[in-house]
């Protein structure tokens, strides 16, 4: 399926999980830290899918798991995708996606999204 790589414009590393962040069944451990690692489109741990209706970034390899900002940890983690019930339950998973076709690098935006069709 289609997916995107989220790469840093500073050092061309991609946002994803480490293999040690998977449990024995092969699924992401809840609250695993999401960080930067070498970009490789064949690495299923760096593949993401943007869900426009929910404004969430979901793992393309693990549907139902989303990028989540943890106030407790003060960094991004992998967590089950949340559904907003009107109380802003999913507020820490909401990602505003801006598509600027004139430039792949925007001032003040440290992440570049590269789309892949599959």
Short mmCIF file of C-alpha atoms in Angstrom, two decimals:
data_model
loop_
_atom_site.label_atom_id
_atom_site.label_comp_id
_atom_site.label_asym_id
_atom_site.label_seq_id
_atom_site.Cartn_x
_atom_site.Cartn_y
_atom_site.Cartn_z
CA UNK A 1 0.00 0.00 0.00
CA UNK A 2 0.87 3.67 -0.07
CA UNK A 3 3.03 5.08 2.69
CA UNK A 4 5.18 8.09 3.56
CA UNK A 5 8.60 8.48 5.12
CA UNK A 6 8.98 11.34 7.58
CA UNK A 7 12.57 12.50 7.25
CA UNK A 8 14.50 15.19 9.06
CA UNK A 9 15.67 18.00 6.82
CA UNK A 10 18.71 18.35 9.09
CA UNK A 11 20.30 14.91 8.71
CA UNK A 12 17.98 12.90 6.42
CA UNK A 13 17.05 10.41 9.14
CA UNK A 14 13.49 9.06 9.32
CA UNK A 15 10.95 8.97 12.12
CA UNK A 16 10.22 5.44 13.29
CA UNK A 17 10.63 2.67 15.81
CA UNK A 18 13.56 0.42 16.60
CA UNK A 19 13.16 -3.36 16.28
CA UNK A 20 13.58 -3.57 20.08
CA UNK A 21 10.27 -1.64 20.32
CA UNK A 22 8.29 -4.64 19.06
CA UNK A 23 6.76 -7.15 21.47
CA UNK A 24 6.99 -10.95 21.11
CA UNK A 25 3.98 -10.99 18.77
CA UNK A 26 5.72 -8.47 16.48
CA UNK A 27 3.49 -5.50 17.29
CA UNK A 28 4.74 -2.16 18.64
CA UNK A 29 4.96 -1.93 22.41
CA UNK A 30 2.64 0.77 23.73
CA UNK A 31 4.44 3.97 24.68
CA UNK A 32 7.60 3.05 22.75
CA UNK A 33 9.63 6.16 21.96
CA UNK A 34 9.43 7.22 18.32
CA UNK A 35 12.75 8.64 17.17
CA UNK A 36 14.99 9.16 14.17
CA UNK A 37 16.85 6.33 12.46
CA UNK A 38 18.45 5.78 9.04
CA UNK A 39 15.93 6.11 6.20
CA UNK A 40 15.19 2.97 4.26
CA UNK A 41 11.92 2.61 2.35
CA UNK A 42 12.16 -1.17 2.88
CA UNK A 43 12.16 -0.69 6.68
CA UNK A 44 8.55 -1.25 7.77
CA UNK A 45 9.23 0.59 11.05
CA UNK A 46 9.56 4.00 9.32
CA UNK A 47 6.42 3.82 7.17
CA UNK A 48 3.51 6.16 7.97
CA UNK A 49 0.09 6.96 6.57
CA UNK A 50 -1.71 10.27 7.09
CA UNK A 51 -5.38 9.92 8.04
CA UNK A 52 -6.88 13.23 6.85
CA UNK A 53 -10.29 12.90 8.54
CA UNK A 54 -8.72 12.22 11.93
CA UNK A 55 -5.57 14.31 11.32
CA UNK A 56 -3.45 11.45 12.65
CA UNK A 57 -0.24 9.76 11.50
CA UNK A 58 -0.83 6.03 11.59
CA UNK A 59 1.84 3.39 11.17
CA UNK A 60 1.45 2.04 7.62
CA UNK A 61 2.78 -1.31 8.83
CA UNK A 62 0.72 -1.48 12.03
CA UNK A 63 -2.78 -0.13 11.41
CA UNK A 64 -4.37 1.10 14.62
CA UNK A 65 -1.07 2.46 16.02
CA UNK A 66 -0.49 6.23 15.77
CA UNK A 67 2.16 8.83 16.50
CA UNK A 68 1.19 10.29 19.89
CA UNK A 69 2.75 13.13 21.87
CA UNK A 70 3.08 12.01 25.48
CA UNK A 71 2.82 14.77 28.06
CA UNK A 72 4.06 12.29 30.68
CA UNK A 73 7.25 11.47 28.76
CA UNK A 74 7.59 14.83 26.94
CA UNK A 75 8.31 13.13 23.59
CA UNK A 76 6.51 11.25 20.81
CA UNK A 77 5.48 7.65 21.38
CA UNK A 78 3.61 4.88 19.54
CA UNK A 79 0.11 4.41 20.93
CA UNK A 80 -3.23 2.98 19.85
CA UNK A 81 -5.01 5.46 17.58
CA UNK A 82 -7.60 7.40 19.57
CA UNK A 83 -11.09 8.44 18.54
CA UNK A 84 -12.14 11.91 19.60
CA UNK A 85 -15.38 11.76 21.60
CA UNK A 86 -15.77 15.54 21.73
CA UNK A 87 -13.45 15.95 24.74
CA UNK A 88 -10.32 16.33 22.56
CA UNK A 89 -9.29 12.75 23.44
CA UNK A 90 -7.15 12.55 20.31
CA UNK A 91 -5.65 16.05 20.65
CA UNK A 92 -2.13 14.75 21.28
CA UNK A 93 -2.34 12.70 18.07
CA UNK A 94 -3.60 15.50 15.84
CA UNK A 95 -1.15 16.45 13.09
CA UNK A 96 -1.81 19.41 10.84
CA UNK A 97 -0.61 18.54 7.35
CA UNK A 98 0.46 21.40 5.10
CA UNK A 99 1.15 20.55 1.47
CA UNK A 100 3.34 23.20 -0.18
CA UNK A 101 4.04 22.09 -3.74
CA UNK A 102 6.45 24.98 -4.35
CA UNK A 103 9.08 23.79 -1.90
CA UNK A 104 9.85 20.54 -0.12
CA UNK A 105 11.63 22.48 2.62
CA UNK A 106 9.72 25.09 4.57
CA UNK A 107 11.19 27.48 7.15
CA UNK A 108 10.51 26.25 10.66
CA UNK A 109 9.34 22.80 9.51
CA UNK A 110 11.88 20.15 10.56
CA UNK A 111 10.16 17.20 8.84
CA UNK A 112 9.92 16.37 5.14
CA UNK A 113 7.28 13.89 3.98
CA UNK A 114 8.21 11.67 1.06
CA UNK A 115 5.32 9.68 -0.44
CA UNK A 116 5.60 6.17 -1.85
CA UNK A 117 3.02 4.29 -3.90
CA UNK A 118 2.91 0.56 -3.48
#
